[in-house]
PDB file of C-alpha atoms in Angstrom:
ATOM      1  CA  UNK A   1      34.599 125.056 164.462  1.00  0.00           C
ATOM      2  CA  UNK A   2      37.364 127.201 162.217  1.00  0.00           C
ATOM      3  CA  UNK A   3      39.926 125.735 164.558  1.00  0.00           C
ATOM      4  CA  UNK A   4      39.260 122.323 163.679  1.00  0.00           C
ATOM      5  CA  UNK A   5      39.160 123.250 160.146  1.00  0.00           C
ATOM      6  CA  UNK A   6      42.642 124.814 160.308  1.00  0.00           C
ATOM      7  CA  UNK A   7      44.035 121.480 161.944  1.00  0.00           C
ATOM      8  CA  UNK A   8      42.413 119.658 159.318  1.00  0.00           C
ATOM      9  CA  UNK A   9      44.262 121.427 157.031  1.00  0.00           C
ATOM     10  CA  UNK A  10      47.377 121.482 158.457  1.00  0.00           C
ATOM     11  CA  UNK A  11      47.023 117.697 158.737  1.00  0.00           C
ATOM     12  CA  UNK A  12      46.332 117.296 155.118  1.00  0.00           C
ATOM     13  CA  UNK A  13      49.515 119.672 154.334  1.00  0.00           C
ATOM     14  CA  UNK A  14      51.523 117.089 156.570  1.00  0.00           C
ATOM     15  CA  UNK A  15      49.859 113.882 155.110  1.00  0.00           C
ATOM     16  CA  UNK A  16      50.776 115.225 151.273  1.00  0.00           C
ATOM     17  CA  UNK A  17      54.616 116.203 152.584  1.00  0.00           C
ATOM     18  CA  UNK A  18      54.722 112.650 154.435  1.00  0.00           C
ATOM     19  CA  UNK A  19      53.412 110.953 150.824  1.00  0.00           C
ATOM     20  CA  UNK A  20      56.049 113.014 148.982  1.00  0.00           C
ATOM     21  CA  UNK A  21      58.650 111.748 151.233  1.00  0.00           C
ATOM     22  CA  UNK A  22      57.360 108.484 151.155  1.00  0.00           C
ATOM     23  CA  UNK A  23      57.729 108.570 147.031  1.00  0.00           C
ATOM     24  CA  UNK A  24      60.927 109.800 147.081  1.00  0.00           C
ATOM     25  CA  UNK A  25      62.194 107.188 149.629  1.00  0.00           C
ATOM     26  CA  UNK A  26      60.682 104.573 146.902  1.00  0.00           C
ATOM     27  CA  UNK A  27      62.817 106.305 144.117  1.00  0.00           C
ATOM     28  CA  UNK A  28      66.271 106.426 146.324  1.00  0.00           C
ATOM     29  CA  UNK A  29      65.489 102.547 147.415  1.00  0.00           C
ATOM     30  CA  UNK A  30      65.017 101.891 143.161  1.00  0.00           C
ATOM     31  CA  UNK A  31      67.805 103.696 142.429  1.00  0.00           C
ATOM     32  CA  UNK A  32      70.271 102.290 144.818  1.00  0.00           C
ATOM     33  CA  UNK A  33      69.155  98.669 143.913  1.00  0.00           C
ATOM     34  CA  UNK A  34      69.604  99.396 140.143  1.00  0.00           C
ATOM     35  CA  UNK A  35      73.150 100.752 141.159  1.00  0.00           C
ATOM     36  CA  UNK A  36      73.832  97.587 143.510  1.00  0.00           C
ATOM     37  CA  UNK A  37      72.726  95.491 140.316  1.00  0.00           C
ATOM     38  CA  UNK A  38      74.963  97.143 138.042  1.00  0.00           C
ATOM     39  CA  UNK A  39      77.868  96.610 140.383  1.00  0.00           C
ATOM     40  CA  UNK A  40      76.865  92.914 141.107  1.00  0.00           C
ATOM     41  CA  UNK A  41      76.573  92.526 137.226  1.00  0.00           C
ATOM     42  CA  UNK A  42      80.414  94.197 136.674  1.00  0.00           C
ATOM     43  CA  UNK A  43      81.931  92.115 139.674  1.00  0.00           C
ATOM     44  CA  UNK A  44      80.331  88.865 138.402  1.00  0.00           C
ATOM     45  CA  UNK A  45      82.024  90.134 134.747  1.00  0.00           C
ATOM     46  CA  UNK A  46      85.045  90.603 136.266  1.00  0.00           C
ATOM     47  CA  UNK A  47      85.404  87.199 137.842  1.00  0.00           C
ATOM     48  CA  UNK A  48      83.821  85.619 134.599  1.00  0.00           C
ATOM     49  CA  UNK A  49      87.011  87.053 132.865  1.00  0.00           C
ATOM     50  CA  UNK A  50      89.318  86.446 135.525  1.00  0.00           C
ATOM     51  CA  UNK A  51      88.496  82.558 135.293  1.00  0.00           C
ATOM     52  CA  UNK A  52      88.846  83.152 131.396  1.00  0.00           C
ATOM     53  CA  UNK A  53      92.125  84.707 132.014  1.00  0.00           C
ATOM     54  CA  UNK A  54      92.911  82.057 134.134  1.00  0.00           C
ATOM     55  CA  UNK A  55      92.144  79.261 131.711  1.00  0.00           C
ATOM     56  CA  UNK A  56      93.468  80.714 128.469  1.00  0.00           C
ATOM     57  CA  UNK A  57      96.879  81.103 130.255  1.00  0.00           C
ATOM     58  CA  UNK A  58      97.195  77.881 131.371  1.00  0.00           C
ATOM     59  CA  UNK A  59      96.354  76.817 128.036  1.00  0.00           C
ATOM     60  CA  UNK A  60      99.424  79.106 126.658  1.00  0.00           C
ATOM     61  CA  UNK A  61      98.862  83.089 125.630  1.00  0.00           C
ATOM     62  CA  UNK A  62     101.007  85.438 123.877  1.00  0.00           C
ATOM     63  CA  UNK A  63     102.616  88.115 125.944  1.00  0.00           C
ATOM     64  CA  UNK A  64     100.221  90.626 123.675  1.00  0.00           C
ATOM     65  CA  UNK A  65      97.073  88.797 124.962  1.00  0.00           C
ATOM     66  CA  UNK A  66      97.949  88.296 128.457  1.00  0.00           C
ATOM     67  CA  UNK A  67      98.053  92.414 128.554  1.00  0.00           C
ATOM     68  CA  UNK A  68      95.218  92.989 126.759  1.00  0.00           C
ATOM     69  CA  UNK A  69      93.412  90.820 129.097  1.00  0.00           C
ATOM     70  CA  UNK A  70      95.028  92.632 131.887  1.00  0.00           C
ATOM     71  CA  UNK A  71      94.453  96.204 130.476  1.00  0.00           C
ATOM     72  CA  UNK A  72      90.697  94.951 130.139  1.00  0.00           C
ATOM     73  CA  UNK A  73      90.622  93.828 133.487  1.00  0.00           C
ATOM     74  CA  UNK A  74      92.002  96.979 134.913  1.00  0.00           C
ATOM     75  CA  UNK A  75      89.178  98.792 133.184  1.00  0.00           C
ATOM     76  CA  UNK A  76      86.915  96.387 134.482  1.00  0.00           C
ATOM     77  CA  UNK A  77      88.079  97.134 138.183  1.00  0.00           C
ATOM     78  CA  UNK A  78      87.920 101.083 137.172  1.00  0.00           C
ATOM     79  CA  UNK A  79      84.360 100.584 136.278  1.00  0.00           C
ATOM     80  CA  UNK A  80      83.573  98.389 139.391  1.00  0.00           C
ATOM     81  CA  UNK A  81      85.516 101.411 141.720  1.00  0.00           C
ATOM     82  CA  UNK A  82      83.164 103.780 139.874  1.00  0.00           C
ATOM     83  CA  UNK A  83      80.240 102.029 140.151  1.00  0.00           C
ATOM     84  CA  UNK A  84      80.602 101.040 144.080  1.00  0.00           C
ATOM     85  CA  UNK A  85      80.823 104.984 144.497  1.00  0.00           C
ATOM     86  CA  UNK A  86      77.827 105.284 142.844  1.00  0.00           C
ATOM     87  CA  UNK A  87      75.961 102.951 144.800  1.00  0.00           C
ATOM     88  CA  UNK A  88      77.344 104.036 148.030  1.00  0.00           C
ATOM     89  CA  UNK A  89      76.183 107.217 147.066  1.00  0.00           C
ATOM     90  CA  UNK A  90      72.670 105.686 146.270  1.00  0.00           C
ATOM     91  CA  UNK A  91      72.988 104.176 149.760  1.00  0.00           C
ATOM     92  CA  UNK A  92      73.287 107.415 151.306  1.00  0.00           C
ATOM     93  CA  UNK A  93      70.231 109.008 149.404  1.00  0.00           C
ATOM     94  CA  UNK A  94      68.232 106.066 150.748  1.00  0.00           C
ATOM     95  CA  UNK A  95      69.284 106.870 154.347  1.00  0.00           C
ATOM     96  CA  UNK A  96      68.424 110.091 153.911  1.00  0.00           C
ATOM     97  CA  UNK A  97      65.066 110.128 152.169  1.00  0.00           C
ATOM     98  CA  UNK A  98      64.210 107.291 154.931  1.00  0.00           C
ATOM     99  CA  UNK A  99      65.081 109.827 157.523  1.00  0.00           C
ATOM    100  CA  UNK A 100      62.921 112.992 156.086  1.00  0.00           C
ATOM    101  CA  UNK A 101      60.043 110.231 155.432  1.00  0.00           C
ATOM    102  CA  UNK A 102      60.149 109.389 159.406  1.00  0.00           C
ATOM    103  CA  UNK A 103      60.327 113.034 160.009  1.00  0.00           C
ATOM    104  CA  UNK A 104      57.281 113.721 157.970  1.00  0.00           C
ATOM    105  CA  UNK A 105      55.545 110.654 159.037  1.00  0.00           C
ATOM    106  CA  UNK A 106      56.044 111.948 162.829  1.00  0.00           C
ATOM    107  CA  UNK A 107      54.836 115.221 161.631  1.00  0.00           C
ATOM    108  CA  UNK A 108      51.648 114.217 160.432  1.00  0.00           C
ATOM    109  CA  UNK A 109      50.786 111.787 163.584  1.00  0.00           C
ATOM    110  CA  UNK A 110      51.598 114.769 165.690  1.00  0.00           C
ATOM    111  CA  UNK A 111      48.855 116.909 163.600  1.00  0.00           C
ATOM    112  CA  UNK A 112      46.359 113.804 163.603  1.00  0.00           C
ATOM    113  CA  UNK A 113      46.663 113.612 167.772  1.00  0.00           C
ATOM    114  CA  UNK A 114      45.965 117.197 167.746  1.00  0.00           C
ATOM    115  CA  UNK A 115      42.677 116.926 165.946  1.00  0.00           C
ATOM    116  CA  UNK A 116      41.876 113.682 167.971  1.00  0.00           C
ATOM    117  CA  UNK A 117      42.671 115.994 171.326  1.00  0.00           C
ATOM    118  CA  UNK A 118      40.734 118.933 169.819  1.00  0.00           C
ATOM    119  CA  UNK A 119      37.543 116.449 168.952  1.00  0.00           C
ATOM    120  CA  UNK A 120      37.644 114.916 172.452  1.00  0.00           C
ATOM    121  CA  UNK A 121      37.904 118.537 173.987  1.00  0.00           C
ATOM    122  CA  UNK A 122      35.128 119.537 171.766  1.00  0.00           C
ATOM    123  CA  UNK A 123      32.855 116.370 172.794  1.00  0.00           C
ATOM    124  CA  UNK A 124      33.393 116.932 176.533  1.00  0.00           C
ATOM    125  CA  UNK A 125      32.531 120.953 176.143  1.00  0.00           C
ATOM    126  CA  UNK A 126      29.511 119.839 174.533  1.00  0.00           C
ATOM    127  CA  UNK A 127      28.589 117.183 177.033  1.00  0.00           C
ATOM    128  CA  UNK A 128      29.155 119.895 179.712  1.00  0.00           C
ATOM    129  CA  UNK A 129      26.915 121.957 177.704  1.00  0.00           C
ATOM    130  CA  UNK A 130      24.040 119.330 177.506  1.00  0.00           C
ATOM    131  CA  UNK A 131      24.390 118.433 181.396  1.00  0.00           C
ATOM    132  CA  UNK A 132      24.024 122.687 181.970  1.00  0.00           C
ATOM    133  CA  UNK A 133      21.151 122.800 180.145  1.00  0.00           C
ATOM    134  CA  UNK A 134      19.611 119.335 181.600  1.00  0.00           C
ATOM    135  CA  UNK A 135      20.190 120.645 185.081  1.00  0.00           C
ATOM    136  CA  UNK A 136      18.777 123.804 184.536  1.00  0.00           C
ATOM    137  CA  UNK A 137      15.639 122.266 182.813  1.00  0.00           C
ATOM    138  CA  UNK A 138      15.337 120.233 185.746  1.00  0.00           C
ATOM    139  CA  UNK A 139      15.954 122.861 187.979  1.00  0.00           C
ATOM    140  CA  UNK A 140      12.947 124.737 186.314  1.00  0.00           C
ATOM    141  CA  UNK A 141      10.651 121.815 186.126  1.00  0.00           C
ATOM    142  CA  UNK A 142      11.134 121.398 189.941  1.00  0.00           C
ATOM    143  CA  UNK A 143      10.348 124.958 190.721  1.00  0.00           C
ATOM    144  CA  UNK A 144       7.518 124.624 188.450  1.00  0.00           C
ATOM    145  CA  UNK A 145       6.262 121.581 190.544  1.00  0.00           C
ATOM    146  CA  UNK A 146       6.563 123.362 193.566  1.00  0.00           C
ATOM    147  CA  UNK A 147       5.131 126.580 192.289  1.00  0.00           C
ATOM    148  CA  UNK A 148       1.905 124.384 191.235  1.00  0.00           C
ATOM    149  CA  UNK A 149       1.954 122.917 194.544  1.00  0.00           C
ATOM    150  CA  UNK A 150       2.004 125.847 196.371  1.00  0.00           C
ATOM    151  CA  UNK A 151      -0.755 127.293 194.578  1.00  0.00           C
ATOM    152  CA  UNK A 152      -3.324 124.533 195.125  1.00  0.00           C
TER     153      UNK A 152
END
């Protein structure tokens, strides 16, 4: 039974690692979602300011105002580029965490399969032992009946 206890311990450790990997994956997904949301917000902001520049330039703007708008748009573009890098990095972390979780989950399932196999093997061994005891009992009973018949 100590063999089964060792398997149970190893399976428990594999489950804990799998659960930890699942939490890491969940966290990575949340961080990616947040990074994507900020990127979308910056893109929407840029679109809004581009439309505003279009409207106001049609109404007439000073050169200084146009330059200020363009400088602001460049800053938004820089922020978008930076956020896009962060989003790509977060996406890579999701892929990495997903691969790690799959690896840990596979290990957990392997230990579960080994435990099932061990349980089946122990059950078959117990059945074989029971059959042997029953055969031995039947054999003794038959010998006892033959001895009783011969004594009569």
